[in-house]
mmCIF file of C-alpha atoms and ligand atoms in Angstrom:
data_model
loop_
_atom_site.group_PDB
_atom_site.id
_atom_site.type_symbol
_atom_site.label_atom_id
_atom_site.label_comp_id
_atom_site.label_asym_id
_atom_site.label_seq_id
_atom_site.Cartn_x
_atom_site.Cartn_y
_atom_site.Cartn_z
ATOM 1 C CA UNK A 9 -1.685 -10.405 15.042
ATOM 2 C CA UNK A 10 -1.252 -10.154 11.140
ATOM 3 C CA UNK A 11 2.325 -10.545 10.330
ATOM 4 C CA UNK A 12 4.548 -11.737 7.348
ATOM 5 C CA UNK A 13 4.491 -15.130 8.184
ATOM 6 C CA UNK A 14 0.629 -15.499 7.978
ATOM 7 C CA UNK A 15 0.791 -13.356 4.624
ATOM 8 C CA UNK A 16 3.421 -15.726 3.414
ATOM 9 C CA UNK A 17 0.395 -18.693 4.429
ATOM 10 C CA UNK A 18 -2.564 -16.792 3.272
ATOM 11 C CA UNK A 19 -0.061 -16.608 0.155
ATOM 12 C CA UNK A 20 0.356 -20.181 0.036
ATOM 13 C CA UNK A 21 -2.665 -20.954 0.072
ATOM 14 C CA UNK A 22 -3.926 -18.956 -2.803
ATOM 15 C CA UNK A 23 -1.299 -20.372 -5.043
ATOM 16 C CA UNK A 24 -1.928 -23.985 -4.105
ATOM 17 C CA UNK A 25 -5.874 -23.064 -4.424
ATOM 18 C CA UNK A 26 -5.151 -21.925 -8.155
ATOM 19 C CA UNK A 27 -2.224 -23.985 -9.156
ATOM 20 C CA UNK A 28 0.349 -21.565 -8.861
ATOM 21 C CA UNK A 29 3.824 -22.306 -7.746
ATOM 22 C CA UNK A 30 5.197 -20.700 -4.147
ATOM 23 C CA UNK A 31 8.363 -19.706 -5.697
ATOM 24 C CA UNK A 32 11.606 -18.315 -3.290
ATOM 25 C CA UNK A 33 11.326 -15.675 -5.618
ATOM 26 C CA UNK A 34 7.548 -14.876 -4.615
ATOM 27 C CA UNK A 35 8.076 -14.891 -0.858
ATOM 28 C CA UNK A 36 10.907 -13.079 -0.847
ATOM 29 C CA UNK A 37 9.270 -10.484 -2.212
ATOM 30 C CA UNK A 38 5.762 -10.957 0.196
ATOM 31 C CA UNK A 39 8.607 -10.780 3.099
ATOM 32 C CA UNK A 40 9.815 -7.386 1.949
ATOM 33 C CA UNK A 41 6.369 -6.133 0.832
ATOM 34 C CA UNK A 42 5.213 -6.741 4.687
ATOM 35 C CA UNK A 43 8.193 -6.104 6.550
ATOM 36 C CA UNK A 44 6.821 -3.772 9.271
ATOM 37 C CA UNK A 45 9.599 -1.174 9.275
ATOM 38 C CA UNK A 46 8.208 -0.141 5.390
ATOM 39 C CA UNK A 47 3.879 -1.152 6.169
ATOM 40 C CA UNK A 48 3.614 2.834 5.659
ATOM 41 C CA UNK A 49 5.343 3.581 2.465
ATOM 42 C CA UNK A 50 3.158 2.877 -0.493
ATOM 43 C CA UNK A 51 5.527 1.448 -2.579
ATOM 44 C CA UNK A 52 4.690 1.873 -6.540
ATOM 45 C CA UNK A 53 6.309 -1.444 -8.089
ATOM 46 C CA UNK A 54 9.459 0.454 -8.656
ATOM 47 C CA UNK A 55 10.375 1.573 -5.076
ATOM 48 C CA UNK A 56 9.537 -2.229 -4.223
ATOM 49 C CA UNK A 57 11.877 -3.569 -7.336
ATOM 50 C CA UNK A 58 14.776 -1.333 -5.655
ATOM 51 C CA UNK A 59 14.027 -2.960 -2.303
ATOM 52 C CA UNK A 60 14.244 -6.428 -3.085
ATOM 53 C CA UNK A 61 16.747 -6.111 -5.658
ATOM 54 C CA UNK A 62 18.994 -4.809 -2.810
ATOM 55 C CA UNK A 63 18.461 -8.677 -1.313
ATOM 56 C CA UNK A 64 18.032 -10.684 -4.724
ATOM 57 C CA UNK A 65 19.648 -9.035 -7.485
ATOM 58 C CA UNK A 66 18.234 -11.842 -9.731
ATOM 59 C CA UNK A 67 14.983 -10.535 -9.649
ATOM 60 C CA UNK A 68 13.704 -8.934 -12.289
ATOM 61 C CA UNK A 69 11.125 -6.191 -12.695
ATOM 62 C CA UNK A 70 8.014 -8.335 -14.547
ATOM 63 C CA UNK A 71 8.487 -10.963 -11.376
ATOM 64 C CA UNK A 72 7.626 -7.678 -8.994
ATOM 65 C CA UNK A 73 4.984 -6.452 -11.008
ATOM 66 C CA UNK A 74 3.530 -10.195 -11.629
ATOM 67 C CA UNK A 75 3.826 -10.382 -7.927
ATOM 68 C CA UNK A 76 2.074 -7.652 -6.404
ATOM 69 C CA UNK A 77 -0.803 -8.757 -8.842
ATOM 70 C CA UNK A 78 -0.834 -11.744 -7.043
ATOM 71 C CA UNK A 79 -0.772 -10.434 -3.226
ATOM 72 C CA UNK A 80 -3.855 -7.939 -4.840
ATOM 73 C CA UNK A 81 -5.914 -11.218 -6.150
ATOM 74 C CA UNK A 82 -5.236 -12.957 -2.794
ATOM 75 C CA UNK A 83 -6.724 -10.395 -0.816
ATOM 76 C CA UNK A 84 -3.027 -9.404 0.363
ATOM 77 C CA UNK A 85 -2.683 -5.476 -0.564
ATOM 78 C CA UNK A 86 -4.239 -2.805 -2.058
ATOM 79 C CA UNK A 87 -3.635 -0.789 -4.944
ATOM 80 C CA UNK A 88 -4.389 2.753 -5.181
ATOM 81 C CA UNK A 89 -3.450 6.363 -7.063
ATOM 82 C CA UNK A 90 -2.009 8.720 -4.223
ATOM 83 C CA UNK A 91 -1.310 11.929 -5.542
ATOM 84 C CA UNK A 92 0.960 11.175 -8.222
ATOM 85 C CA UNK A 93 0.277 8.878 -11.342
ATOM 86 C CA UNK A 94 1.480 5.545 -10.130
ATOM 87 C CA UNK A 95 -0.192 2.773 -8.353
ATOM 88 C CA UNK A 96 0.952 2.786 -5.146
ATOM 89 C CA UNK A 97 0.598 -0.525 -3.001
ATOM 90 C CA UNK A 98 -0.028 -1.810 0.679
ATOM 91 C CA UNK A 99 -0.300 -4.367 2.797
ATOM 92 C CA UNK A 100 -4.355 -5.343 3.340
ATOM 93 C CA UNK A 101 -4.771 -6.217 7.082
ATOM 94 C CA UNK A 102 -7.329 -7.740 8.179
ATOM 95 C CA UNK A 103 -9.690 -5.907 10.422
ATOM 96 C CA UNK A 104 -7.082 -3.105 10.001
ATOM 97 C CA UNK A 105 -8.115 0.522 7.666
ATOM 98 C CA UNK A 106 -7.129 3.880 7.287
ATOM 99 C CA UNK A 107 -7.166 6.722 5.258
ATOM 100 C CA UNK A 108 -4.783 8.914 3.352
ATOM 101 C CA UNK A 109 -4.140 12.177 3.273
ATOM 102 C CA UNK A 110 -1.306 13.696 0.502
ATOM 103 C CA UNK A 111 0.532 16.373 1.673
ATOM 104 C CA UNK A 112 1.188 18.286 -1.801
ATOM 105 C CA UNK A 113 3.849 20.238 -0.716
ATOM 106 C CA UNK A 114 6.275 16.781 -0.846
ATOM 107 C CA UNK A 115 4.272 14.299 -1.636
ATOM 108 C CA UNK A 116 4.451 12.204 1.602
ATOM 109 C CA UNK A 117 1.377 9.926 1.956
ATOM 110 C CA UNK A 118 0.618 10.114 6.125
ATOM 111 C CA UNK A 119 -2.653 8.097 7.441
ATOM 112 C CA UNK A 120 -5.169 8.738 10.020
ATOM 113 C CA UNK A 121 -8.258 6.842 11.033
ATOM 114 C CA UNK A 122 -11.331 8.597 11.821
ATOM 115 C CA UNK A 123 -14.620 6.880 12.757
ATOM 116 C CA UNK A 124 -17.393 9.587 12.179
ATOM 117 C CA UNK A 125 -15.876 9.752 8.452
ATOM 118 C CA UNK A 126 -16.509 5.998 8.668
ATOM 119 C CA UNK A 127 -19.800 5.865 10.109
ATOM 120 C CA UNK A 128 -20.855 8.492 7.808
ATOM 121 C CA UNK A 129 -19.943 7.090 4.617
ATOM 122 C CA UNK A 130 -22.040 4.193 5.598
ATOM 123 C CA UNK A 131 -25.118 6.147 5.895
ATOM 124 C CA UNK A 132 -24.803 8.258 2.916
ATOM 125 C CA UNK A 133 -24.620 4.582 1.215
ATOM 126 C CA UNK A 134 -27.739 3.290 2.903
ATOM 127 C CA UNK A 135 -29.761 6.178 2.039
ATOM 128 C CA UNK A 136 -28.805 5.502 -1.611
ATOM 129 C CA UNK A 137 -30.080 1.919 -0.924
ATOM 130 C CA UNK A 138 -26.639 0.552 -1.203
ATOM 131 C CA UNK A 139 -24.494 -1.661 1.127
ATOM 132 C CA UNK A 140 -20.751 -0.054 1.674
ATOM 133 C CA UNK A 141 -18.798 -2.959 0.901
ATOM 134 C CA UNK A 142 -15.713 -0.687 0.448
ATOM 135 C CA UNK A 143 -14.006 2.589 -0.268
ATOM 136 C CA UNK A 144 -11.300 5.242 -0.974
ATOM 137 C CA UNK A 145 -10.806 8.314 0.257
ATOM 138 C CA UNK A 146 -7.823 10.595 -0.135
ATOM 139 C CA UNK A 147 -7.362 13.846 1.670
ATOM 140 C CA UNK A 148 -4.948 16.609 -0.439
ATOM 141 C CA UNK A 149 -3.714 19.410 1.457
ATOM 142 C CA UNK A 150 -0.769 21.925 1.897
ATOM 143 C CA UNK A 151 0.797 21.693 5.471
ATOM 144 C CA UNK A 152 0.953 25.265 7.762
ATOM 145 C CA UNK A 153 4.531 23.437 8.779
ATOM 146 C CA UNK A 154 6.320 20.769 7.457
ATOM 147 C CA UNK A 155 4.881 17.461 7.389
ATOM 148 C CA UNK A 156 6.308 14.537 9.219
ATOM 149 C CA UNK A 157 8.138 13.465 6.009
ATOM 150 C CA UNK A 158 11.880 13.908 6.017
ATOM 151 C CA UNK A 159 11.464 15.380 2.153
ATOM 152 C CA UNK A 160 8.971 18.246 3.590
ATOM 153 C CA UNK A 161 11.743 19.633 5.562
ATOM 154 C CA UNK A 162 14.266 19.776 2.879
ATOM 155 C CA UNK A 163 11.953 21.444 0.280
ATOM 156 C CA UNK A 164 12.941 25.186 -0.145
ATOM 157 C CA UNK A 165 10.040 26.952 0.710
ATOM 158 C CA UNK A 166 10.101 29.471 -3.242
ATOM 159 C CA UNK A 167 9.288 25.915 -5.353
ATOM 160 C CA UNK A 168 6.294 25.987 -7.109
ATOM 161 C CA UNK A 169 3.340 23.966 -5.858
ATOM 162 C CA UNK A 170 1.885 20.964 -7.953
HETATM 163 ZN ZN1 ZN B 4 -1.855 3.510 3.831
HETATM 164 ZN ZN1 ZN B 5 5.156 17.170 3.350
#
């Protein structure tokens, strides 16, 4: 089981590997980056600069940003565009993947796993004489109802889609 406390050693280890410092600063912010009651919002370096400031007012917006670009060279999360024009990040679990799908009418980024869509994108790869080593796939669509998002029930149903 892949939890914060083998992120915060798989962090460790990167930054003794390449002679970087495991500051309080640092894994304070890997502890609030993989706290499981947030693994599915996609924080953009903002939303995760309100988060920890709430803990560690000290810490400043560069450290954040500096951060994540660590936990992304260690292997430790993703970045990605969702919908809107900021990179968005999340927690990269081992063995773990999903896909995204943007519901436009709020925004909300839900995820679903689907294993023909998998198996397929591997064979449209091998028949180009490649070897999928990876990929990204968003789905964009406007719900019949409202999402599961809190925001989707609140929106009135006159404003203007994106
Ligand atoms: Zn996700
Ligand atoms: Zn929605």
């Amino acid at each position: 089981m892949f939890d914060v406390d083998e992120a915060l050693e798989r962090l460790t280890r990167y930054l003794d590997d390449n002679g970087l410092k495991s500051t309080a600063q640092r894994r304070l912010i890997t502890r609030i980056f993989f706290d499981p009651k947030h693994r599915q919002e996609h924080p953009s370096v903002e939303d995760l600069y309100l988060r920890v400031r709430d803990q560690d007012p000290k810490v400043g917006y560069a450290t954040i940003y500096r951060t994540l670009k660590l936990l992304v060279d260690a292997g430790l999360a993703n970045p990605s565009r969702l919908g809107d024009n900021q990179t968005r990040y999340e927690p990269d679990v081992p063995g773990e993947h999903h896909d995204h799908l943007v519901c436009t009418a709020c925004g909300a980024i839900l995820e679903f796993e689907e294993d023909r869509i998998e198996a397929l994108q591997e064979s449209v790869a091998k028949r180009m004489g490649f070897n999928l080593a990876n990929h990204r796939m968003v789905l964009y669509g406007e719900p019949d109802d409202p999402c599961t998002a809190p925001q989707c029930e609140r929106r009135p149903s006159t404003s203007p889609q994106p």
